[in-house]
CSV table of N, CA and C in Angstrom, one decimal:
chain,number,residue,atom,x,y,z
A,1,VAL,N,118.8,218.9,85.8
A,1,VAL,CA,119.6,217.7,85.9
A,1,VAL,C,121.1,218.2,85.9
A,2,THR,N,121.8,217.7,86.9
A,2,THR,CA,123.2,218.1,86.9
A,2,THR,C,124.0,217.3,86.0
A,3,ALA,N,125.2,217.7,85.6
A,3,ALA,CA,126.1,216.9,84.7
A,3,ALA,C,126.5,215.6,85.4
A,4,ALA,N,126.7,215.6,86.7
A,4,ALA,CA,127.1,214.4,87.4
A,4,ALA,C,126.0,213.3,87.3
A,5,ALA,N,124.8,213.8,87.5
A,5,ALA,CA,123.6,212.9,87.5
A,5,ALA,C,123.4,212.4,86.1
A,6,ALA,N,123.7,213.2,85.0
A,6,ALA,CA,123.5,212.7,83.7
A,6,ALA,C,124.6,211.7,83.3
A,7,ALA,N,125.8,211.9,83.8
A,7,ALA,CA,126.9,211.0,83.5
A,7,ALA,C,126.8,209.7,84.2
A,8,ALA,N,126.1,209.6,85.4
A,8,ALA,CA,126.0,208.4,86.2
A,8,ALA,C,125.2,207.3,85.4
A,9,PRO,N,125.7,206.1,85.4
A,9,PRO,CA,125.0,205.0,84.7
A,9,PRO,C,123.6,204.8,85.4
A,10,ALA,N,122.7,204.4,84.6
A,10,ALA,CA,121.3,204.1,85.2
A,10,ALA,C,121.4,202.8,86.0
A,11,PRO,N,120.7,202.7,87.1
A,11,PRO,CA,120.7,201.4,87.8
A,11,PRO,C,120.1,200.3,87.0
A,12,ALA,N,120.6,199.1,87.3
A,12,ALA,CA,120.2,197.9,86.5
A,12,ALA,C,118.8,197.6,87.0
A,13,PRO,N,118.0,197.1,86.1
A,13,PRO,CA,116.6,196.6,86.6
A,13,PRO,C,116.7,195.5,87.6
A,14,ALA,N,115.7,195.4,88.4
A,14,ALA,CA,115.7,194.5,89.5
A,14,ALA,C,115.9,193.0,89.0
A,15,ALA,N,115.4,192.7,87.9
A,15,ALA,CA,115.4,191.4,87.4
A,15,ALA,C,116.8,191.0,86.9
A,16,ALA,N,117.7,192.0,86.6
A,16,ALA,CA,119.0,191.7,86.1
A,16,ALA,C,120.1,191.7,87.1
A,17,THR,N,119.8,191.9,88.4
A,17,THR,CA,120.8,191.9,89.4
A,17,THR,C,121.3,190.5,89.6
A,18,ALA,N,122.5,190.4,90.1
A,18,ALA,CA,123.1,189.0,90.3
A,18,ALA,C,122.4,188.3,91.4
A,19,ALA,N,121.8,189.0,92.3
A,19,ALA,CA,121.2,188.3,93.5
A,19,ALA,C,119.9,187.6,93.0
A,20,ASN,N,119.3,188.0,91.9
A,20,ASN,CA,118.0,187.5,91.5
A,20,ASN,C,118.2,186.5,90.3
A,21,VAL,N,119.4,186.3,89.8
A,21,VAL,CA,119.6,185.3,88.7
A,21,VAL,C,119.8,183.9,89.3
A,22,SER,N,119.2,183.0,88.8
A,22,SER,CA,119.4,181.6,89.2
A,22,SER,C,119.7,180.7,88.0
A,23,PHE,N,120.7,179.9,88.2
A,23,PHE,CA,121.1,179.0,87.1
A,23,PHE,C,120.0,177.9,86.9
A,24,PHE,N,119.1,177.8,87.8
A,24,PHE,CA,118.0,176.8,87.7
A,24,PHE,C,116.9,177.3,86.7
A,25,GLU,N,117.0,178.6,86.4
A,25,GLU,CA,116.0,179.2,85.5
A,25,GLU,C,116.4,178.8,84.0
A,26,PHE,N,117.6,178.3,83.8
A,26,PHE,CA,118.1,178.0,82.5
A,26,PHE,C,118.3,176.5,82.5
A,27,PRO,N,117.4,175.7,82.0
A,27,PRO,CA,117.5,174.2,82.1
A,27,PRO,C,118.7,173.7,81.2
A,28,PHE,N,119.1,174.4,80.3
A,28,PHE,CA,120.2,174.0,79.4
A,28,PHE,C,121.6,174.2,80.0
A,29,PHE,N,121.6,175.0,81.1
A,29,PHE,CA,122.9,175.4,81.7
A,29,PHE,C,123.6,174.3,82.5
A,30,LEU,N,122.8,173.6,83.3
A,30,LEU,CA,123.3,172.6,84.2
A,30,LEU,C,122.5,171.3,83.9
A,31,ASP,N,123.2,170.2,84.0
A,31,ASP,CA,122.5,168.9,83.9
A,31,ASP,C,121.9,168.5,85.2
A,32,VAL,N,121.1,167.5,85.2
A,32,VAL,CA,120.4,167.1,86.4
A,32,VAL,C,121.3,166.7,87.6
A,33,THR,N,122.4,166.0,87.3
A,33,THR,CA,123.4,165.7,88.3
A,33,THR,C,124.0,166.9,89.0
A,34,SER,N,124.4,167.9,88.2
A,34,SER,CA,124.9,169.1,88.7
A,34,SER,C,123.9,169.9,89.6
A,35,LYS,N,122.7,169.9,89.1
A,35,LYS,CA,121.7,170.6,89.9
A,35,LYS,C,121.4,169.9,91.2
A,36,THR,N,121.5,168.6,91.2
A,36,THR,CA,121.3,167.8,92.4
A,36,THR,C,122.5,168.1,93.4
A,37,ARG,N,123.7,168.2,92.9
A,37,ARG,CA,124.8,168.5,93.7
A,37,ARG,C,124.7,169.9,94.3
A,38,VAL,N,124.3,170.8,93.5
A,38,VAL,CA,124.1,172.2,94.0
A,38,VAL,C,123.0,172.2,95.1
A,39,LEU,N,121.9,171.6,94.9
A,39,LEU,CA,120.9,171.5,95.9
A,39,LEU,C,121.3,170.8,97.2
A,40,HIS,N,122.1,169.8,97.1
A,40,HIS,CA,122.7,169.1,98.2
A,40,HIS,C,123.6,170.0,99.0
A,41,ILE,N,124.5,170.7,98.3
A,41,ILE,CA,125.4,171.6,99.0
A,41,ILE,C,124.7,172.7,99.7
A,42,HIS,N,123.7,173.2,99.0
A,42,HIS,CA,122.8,174.3,99.6
A,42,HIS,C,122.2,173.8,100.9
A,43,ALA,N,121.6,172.6,100.8
A,43,ALA,CA,121.0,172.0,102.0
A,43,ALA,C,121.9,171.8,103.2
A,44,VAL,N,123.1,171.3,102.9
A,44,VAL,CA,124.1,171.1,103.9
A,44,VAL,C,124.6,172.4,104.5
A,45,LEU,N,124.7,173.4,103.7
A,45,LEU,CA,125.1,174.8,104.2
A,45,LEU,C,124.0,175.3,105.1
A,46,GLN,N,122.7,175.2,104.7
A,46,GLN,CA,121.6,175.6,105.6
A,46,GLN,C,121.6,174.8,106.9
A,47,MET,N,121.8,173.5,106.8
A,47,MET,CA,121.7,172.7,108.0
A,47,MET,C,122.8,173.1,109.0
A,48,SER,N,124.0,173.3,108.5
A,48,SER,CA,125.1,173.7,109.3
A,48,SER,C,124.9,175.0,109.9
A,49,LYS,N,124.3,176.0,109.2
A,49,LYS,CA,124.0,177.3,109.7
A,49,LYS,C,123.0,177.2,110.9
A,50,VAL,N,122.0,176.4,110.7
A,50,VAL,CA,121.0,176.3,111.8
A,50,VAL,C,121.6,175.5,113.0
A,51,PHE,N,122.4,174.6,112.7
A,51,PHE,CA,123.1,173.8,113.8
A,51,PHE,C,124.0,174.8,114.6
A,52,GLU,N,124.7,175.6,113.9
A,52,GLU,CA,125.6,176.6,114.6
A,52,GLU,C,124.8,177.6,115.4
A,53,GLN,N,123.7,178.0,114.9
A,53,GLN,CA,122.8,179.0,115.6
A,53,GLN,C,122.2,178.3,116.9
A,54,ALA,N,121.8,177.1,116.7
A,54,ALA,CA,121.2,176.4,117.9
A,54,ALA,C,122.3,176.1,118.9
A,55,PHE,N,123.5,175.8,118.5
A,55,PHE,CA,124.6,175.5,119.4
A,55,PHE,C,125.0,176.8,120.2
A,56,VAL,N,125.1,177.9,119.5
A,56,VAL,CA,125.4,179.1,120.1
A,56,VAL,C,124.3,179.5,121.1
A,57,HIS,N,123.1,179.4,120.7
A,57,HIS,CA,121.9,179.7,121.5
A,57,HIS,C,122.0,178.8,122.8
A,58,SER,N,122.3,177.6,122.6
A,58,SER,CA,122.4,176.6,123.8
A,58,SER,C,123.5,177.1,124.7
A,59,ALA,N,124.6,177.5,124.2
A,59,ALA,CA,125.7,178.0,125.0
A,59,ALA,C,125.3,179.3,125.8
A,60,TRP,N,124.6,180.1,125.2
A,60,TRP,CA,124.1,181.3,125.9
A,60,TRP,C,123.1,180.9,127.0
A,61,VAL,N,122.2,180.0,126.8
A,61,VAL,CA,121.3,179.6,127.8
A,61,VAL,C,122.1,179.0,129.0
A,62,PHE,N,123.1,178.2,128.6
A,62,PHE,CA,123.9,177.6,129.7
A,62,PHE,C,124.6,178.6,130.5
A,63,GLN,N,125.2,179.6,129.9
A,63,GLN,CA,125.9,180.7,130.6
A,63,GLN,C,124.9,181.5,131.5
A,64,VAL,N,123.7,181.8,131.0
A,64,VAL,CA,122.7,182.5,131.8
A,64,VAL,C,122.3,181.7,133.0
A,65,GLN,N,122.1,180.4,132.8
A,65,GLN,CA,121.8,179.5,133.9
A,65,GLN,C,122.9,179.5,134.9
A,66,LYS,N,124.1,179.4,134.5
A,66,LYS,CA,125.3,179.4,135.4
A,66,LYS,C,125.3,180.7,136.2
A,67,ILE,N,125.1,181.8,135.6
A,67,ILE,CA,125.0,183.1,136.3
A,67,ILE,C,123.9,183.2,137.3
A,68,LEU,N,122.7,182.7,136.9
A,68,LEU,CA,121.6,182.8,137.8
A,68,LEU,C,121.8,181.8,139.0
A,69,GLU,N,122.4,180.7,138.7
A,69,GLU,CA,122.6,179.7,139.8
A,69,GLU,C,123.6,180.3,140.8
A,70,GLU,N,124.6,181.0,140.3
A,70,GLU,CA,125.6,181.7,141.2
A,70,GLU,C,125.0,182.7,142.1
A,71,ASN,N,124.0,183.4,141.5
A,71,ASN,CA,123.3,184.5,142.3
A,71,ASN,C,122.1,183.9,143.1
A,72,HIS,N,121.9,182.6,143.1
A,72,HIS,CA,120.8,181.9,143.8
A,72,HIS,C,119.5,182.4,143.4
A,73,ARG,N,119.3,182.8,142.1
A,73,ARG,CA,118.0,183.3,141.7
A,73,ARG,C,117.2,182.2,141.0
A,74,ILE,N,117.9,181.2,140.6
A,74,ILE,CA,117.1,180.0,140.0
A,74,ILE,C,118.0,178.8,140.2
A,75,THR,N,117.3,177.7,140.4
A,75,THR,CA,118.0,176.5,140.7
A,75,THR,C,118.3,175.7,139.4
A,76,LYS,N,117.4,175.7,138.5
A,76,LYS,CA,117.7,175.0,137.2
A,76,LYS,C,116.7,175.4,136.1
A,77,ILE,N,117.2,175.4,134.9
A,77,ILE,CA,116.3,175.8,133.8
A,77,ILE,C,115.6,174.5,133.4
A,78,LYS,N,114.3,174.6,133.1
A,78,LYS,CA,113.5,173.4,132.8
A,78,LYS,C,114.0,172.7,131.6
A,79,GLY,N,113.7,171.4,131.5
A,79,GLY,CA,114.0,170.6,130.4
A,79,GLY,C,113.5,171.0,129.1
A,80,ASP,N,112.3,171.7,129.1
A,80,ASP,CA,111.7,172.2,127.9
A,80,ASP,C,112.5,173.2,127.2
A,81,ILE,N,113.2,174.1,128.0
A,81,ILE,CA,114.1,175.1,127.4
A,81,ILE,C,115.3,174.4,126.8
A,82,ARG,N,115.8,173.4,127.5
A,82,ARG,CA,116.9,172.6,126.9
A,82,ARG,C,116.6,172.0,125.6
A,83,LYS,N,115.3,171.5,125.5
A,83,LYS,CA,114.9,170.9,124.2
A,83,LYS,C,114.8,172.0,123.1
A,84,VAL,N,114.4,173.2,123.4
A,84,VAL,CA,114.3,174.2,122.4
A,84,VAL,C,115.7,174.6,121.9
A,85,THR,N,116.7,174.6,122.8
A,85,THR,CA,118.0,175.0,122.4
A,85,THR,C,118.8,173.8,121.8
A,86,CYS,N,118.3,172.7,121.7
A,86,CYS,CA,119.0,171.5,121.1
A,86,CYS,C,119.4,171.7,119.7
A,87,PRO,N,120.7,171.5,119.3
A,87,PRO,CA,121.1,171.7,118.0
A,87,PRO,C,120.7,170.6,117.0
A,88,TYR,N,119.9,169.7,117.4
A,88,TYR,CA,119.4,168.6,116.6
A,88,TYR,C,117.9,168.5,116.5
A,89,LEU,N,117.4,167.9,115.4
A,89,LEU,CA,116.0,167.5,115.4
A,89,LEU,C,115.9,166.1,115.9
A,90,VAL,N,115.4,166.0,117.2
A,90,VAL,CA,115.3,164.8,117.8
A,90,VAL,C,113.9,164.2,117.7
A,91,LEU,N,113.8,163.0,117.0
A,91,LEU,CA,112.5,162.4,116.9
A,91,LEU,C,112.5,161.2,117.9
A,92,GLU,N,111.6,161.3,118.8
A,92,GLU,CA,111.4,160.2,119.8
A,92,GLU,C,110.2,159.4,119.4
A,93,VAL,N,110.4,158.2,118.8
A,93,VAL,CA,109.4,157.4,118.2
A,93,VAL,C,109.3,156.1,118.8
A,94,ARG,N,108.1,155.4,118.6
A,94,ARG,CA,108.0,154.1,119.1
A,94,ARG,C,108.1,153.2,117.9
A,95,ARG,N,108.6,152.0,118.1
A,95,ARG,CA,108.7,151.0,117.0
A,95,ARG,C,107.3,150.4,116.7
A,96,GLY,N,107.3,149.7,115.6
A,96,GLY,CA,106.1,148.9,115.2
A,96,GLY,C,105.0,149.8,114.5
A,97,GLU,N,103.8,149.6,114.9
A,97,GLU,CA,102.7,150.2,114.2
A,97,GLU,C,102.5,151.7,114.5
A,98,HIS,N,103.2,152.2,115.5
A,98,HIS,CA,103.2,153.6,115.8
A,98,HIS,C,104.3,154.5,115.1
A,99,LEU,N,105.2,153.8,114.4
A,99,LEU,CA,106.3,154.5,113.9
A,99,LEU,C,106.0,155.7,113.0
A,100,ILE,N,105.1,155.4,112.0
A,100,ILE,CA,104.8,156.5,111.0
A,100,ILE,C,104.0,157.6,111.7
A,101,SER,N,103.0,157.2,112.5
A,101,SER,CA,102.2,158.3,113.1
A,101,SER,C,103.0,159.1,114.1
A,102,ASP,N,103.9,158.5,114.9
A,102,ASP,CA,104.8,159.2,115.8
A,102,ASP,C,105.7,160.2,115.0
A,103,THR,N,106.2,159.7,113.9
A,103,THR,CA,107.2,160.5,113.1
A,103,THR,C,106.4,161.7,112.5
A,104,LEU,N,105.3,161.4,111.9
A,104,LEU,CA,104.5,162.5,111.3
A,104,LEU,C,104.1,163.6,112.3
A,105,SER,N,103.6,163.1,113.5
A,105,SER,CA,103.2,164.1,114.5
A,105,SER,C,104.3,164.9,115.0
A,106,GLN,N,105.5,164.3,115.2
A,106,GLN,CA,106.7,165.0,115.7
A,106,GLN,C,107.2,166.0,114.6
A,107,LEU,N,107.2,165.6,113.4
A,107,LEU,CA,107.7,166.4,112.3
A,107,LEU,C,106.7,167.7,112.2
A,108,GLU,N,105.5,167.5,112.4
A,108,GLU,CA,104.5,168.6,112.3
A,108,GLU,C,104.7,169.5,113.5
A,109,ALA,N,105.0,169.0,114.7
A,109,ALA,CA,105.2,169.8,115.9
A,109,ALA,C,106.6,170.5,115.9
A,110,LYS,N,107.5,170.0,115.2
A,110,LYS,CA,108.9,170.5,115.2
A,110,LYS,C,109.3,171.1,113.9
A,111,GLN,N,108.4,171.8,113.3
A,111,GLN,CA,108.7,172.4,111.9
A,111,GLN,C,109.9,173.4,111.9
A,112,ALA,N,110.1,174.1,113.1
A,112,ALA,CA,111.2,175.0,113.1
A,112,ALA,C,112.5,174.4,113.1
A,113,ASP,N,112.6,173.1,113.5
A,113,ASP,CA,113.8,172.3,113.6
A,113,ASP,C,114.1,171.5,112.4
A,114,LEU,N,113.4,171.6,111.3
A,114,LEU,CA,113.5,170.7,110.2
A,114,LEU,C,114.8,170.8,109.4
A,115,LYS,N,115.5,171.9,109.6
A,115,LYS,CA,116.8,172.0,108.9
A,115,LYS,C,118.0,171.6,109.8
A,116,LYS,N,117.7,171.1,111.0
A,116,LYS,CA,118.7,170.7,111.9
A,116,LYS,C,119.1,169.2,111.6
A,117,PRO,N,120.3,168.8,111.9
A,117,PRO,CA,120.6,167.4,111.8
A,117,PRO,C,119.7,166.5,112.6
A,118,LEU,N,119.4,165.3,112.0
A,118,LEU,CA,118.5,164.4,112.6
A,118,LEU,C,119.1,163.5,113.6
A,119,LYS,N,118.4,163.3,114.8
A,119,LYS,CA,118.8,162.3,115.7
A,119,LYS,C,117.5,161.5,116.0
A,120,VAL,N,117.6,160.2,116.1
A,120,VAL,CA,116.4,159.4,116.3
A,120,VAL,C,116.6,158.6,117.6
A,121,LYS,N,115.5,158.7,118.4
A,121,LYS,CA,115.5,158.0,119.7
A,121,LYS,C,114.2,157.1,119.8
A,122,TYR,N,114.5,155.8,119.9
A,122,TYR,CA,113.3,154.9,120.1
A,122,TYR,C,112.9,154.9,121.6
A,123,VAL,N,111.6,155.1,121.8
A,123,VAL,CA,111.1,155.1,123.2
A,123,VAL,C,110.1,154.0,123.4
A,124,GLY,N,109.9,153.6,124.6
A,124,GLY,CA,108.9,152.6,124.9
A,124,GLY,C,109.3,151.2,124.7
A,125,GLY,N,110.5,151.0,124.3
A,125,GLY,CA,110.9,149.6,124.0
A,125,GLY,C,112.0,149.1,124.9
A,126,GLY,N,112.4,149.9,125.9
A,126,GLY,CA,113.4,149.5,126.8
A,126,GLY,C,114.8,149.6,126.3
A,127,GLU,N,114.9,150.1,125.0
A,127,GLU,CA,116.3,150.2,124.5
A,127,GLU,C,116.7,151.7,124.5
A,128,GLU,N,117.9,151.9,125.1
A,128,GLU,CA,118.5,153.2,125.1
A,128,GLU,C,119.8,153.1,124.4
A,129,GLY,N,120.2,154.2,123.8
A,129,GLY,CA,121.5,154.2,123.1
A,129,GLY,C,121.7,155.5,122.4
A,130,LEU,N,123.0,155.7,122.0
A,130,LEU,CA,123.3,156.9,121.2
A,130,LEU,C,123.0,156.7,119.7
A,131,ASP,N,122.5,157.7,119.0
A,131,ASP,CA,122.3,157.6,117.6
A,131,ASP,C,123.6,158.0,116.9
A,132,LEU,N,124.4,157.0,116.6
A,132,LEU,CA,125.7,157.2,115.9
A,132,LEU,C,125.5,156.9,114.4
A,133,GLY,N,124.3,156.8,113.9
A,133,GLY,CA,124.0,156.4,112.5
A,133,GLY,C,123.3,155.1,112.4
A,134,GLY,N,123.5,154.2,113.2
A,134,GLY,CA,122.8,152.9,113.1
A,134,GLY,C,121.4,153.0,113.4
A,135,VAL,N,121.0,153.7,114.4
A,135,VAL,CA,119.6,153.9,114.8
A,135,VAL,C,118.9,154.7,113.7
A,136,GLN,N,119.6,155.6,113.1
A,136,GLN,CA,119.0,156.4,112.0
A,136,GLN,C,118.8,155.5,110.8
A,137,LYS,N,119.7,154.7,110.5
A,137,LYS,CA,119.6,153.8,109.3
A,137,LYS,C,118.4,152.8,109.6
A,138,ASP,N,118.3,152.3,110.8
A,138,ASP,CA,117.2,151.4,111.1
A,138,ASP,C,115.9,152.1,111.0
A,139,PHE,N,115.9,153.3,111.5
A,139,PHE,CA,114.6,154.2,111.4
A,139,PHE,C,114.2,154.3,110.0
A,140,PHE,N,115.1,154.7,109.0
A,140,PHE,CA,114.7,154.9,107.7
A,140,PHE,C,114.3,153.6,107.0
A,141,GLN,N,115.0,152.5,107.3
A,141,GLN,CA,114.6,151.2,106.7
A,141,GLN,C,113.2,150.8,107.2
A,142,SER,N,112.9,151.0,108.5
A,142,SER,CA,111.6,150.6,109.0
A,142,SER,C,110.5,151.5,108.4
A,143,ILE,N,110.8,152.8,108.3
A,143,ILE,CA,109.8,153.7,107.7
A,143,ILE,C,109.5,153.3,106.2
A,144,ILE,N,110.5,153.0,105.4
A,144,ILE,CA,110.4,152.7,104.0
A,144,ILE,C,109.6,151.3,103.9
A,145,GLN,N,110.0,150.4,104.8
A,145,GLN,CA,109.3,149.1,104.8
A,145,GLN,C,107.8,149.2,105.1
A,146,GLN,N,107.5,150.1,106.0
A,146,GLN,CA,106.1,150.2,106.4
A,146,GLN,C,105.3,151.0,105.3
A,147,ILE,N,105.9,152.0,104.8
A,147,ILE,CA,105.2,152.9,103.8
A,147,ILE,C,104.9,152.0,102.5
A,148,PHE,N,105.9,151.2,102.1
A,148,PHE,CA,105.7,150.4,100.9
A,148,PHE,C,104.9,149.1,101.1
A,149,ASP,N,104.6,148.8,102.3
A,149,ASP,CA,103.8,147.6,102.6
A,149,ASP,C,102.4,147.8,102.0
A,150,PRO,N,101.9,146.9,101.2
A,150,PRO,CA,100.6,147.0,100.5
A,150,PRO,C,99.5,147.1,101.5
A,151,SER,N,99.6,146.6,102.7
A,151,SER,CA,98.5,146.7,103.7
A,151,SER,C,98.4,148.1,104.3
A,152,TYR,N,99.5,148.9,104.2
A,152,TYR,CA,99.5,150.2,104.6
A,152,TYR,C,98.6,151.1,103.7
A,153,GLY,N,98.7,150.8,102.4
A,153,GLY,CA,97.8,151.4,101.4
A,153,GLY,C,98.3,152.7,100.9
A,154,MET,N,99.5,153.1,101.1
A,154,MET,CA,100.0,154.4,100.6
A,154,MET,C,100.2,154.4,99.1
A,155,PHE,N,100.7,153.3,98.6
A,155,PHE,CA,101.1,153.2,97.2
A,155,PHE,C,100.3,152.0,96.5
A,156,SER,N,99.1,151.8,97.0
A,156,SER,CA,98.3,150.7,96.3
A,156,SER,C,97.5,151.3,95.2
A,157,PRO,N,97.2,150.5,94.2
A,157,PRO,CA,96.5,151.0,93.0
A,157,PRO,C,95.0,151.3,93.3
């Protein structure tokens, strides 16, 4: 053993490194409200990171499409590829009795997009429009109303 090696401090155990310490392991350190705020901030940061990645990916696809069109190699990229590069989690649901089943099936099919911001689109009812928050509010109100309806049976004794 050299003198330099003997003088060097021993590495910290893996459990003691700052990357592995969580304030949530110590229930006395933060109250419930503070923990909720931390989790909300963390979720917003994750959502914006995924949104940025999808937006950049979408821009790359657009640029590749433009180059290929200029070289007459491809006329258009299919709509499915556009959906994959969408920076939002778009739920296309029907109103009424199909709302919960449509929502659950789409959430199951789009698990990779769950951290993206939500956009709701009602289909099959002849209504078209942009989701600027009102459609989303109506969506959640309808979901909650149906879930808590005793005839649905989700929360019945």
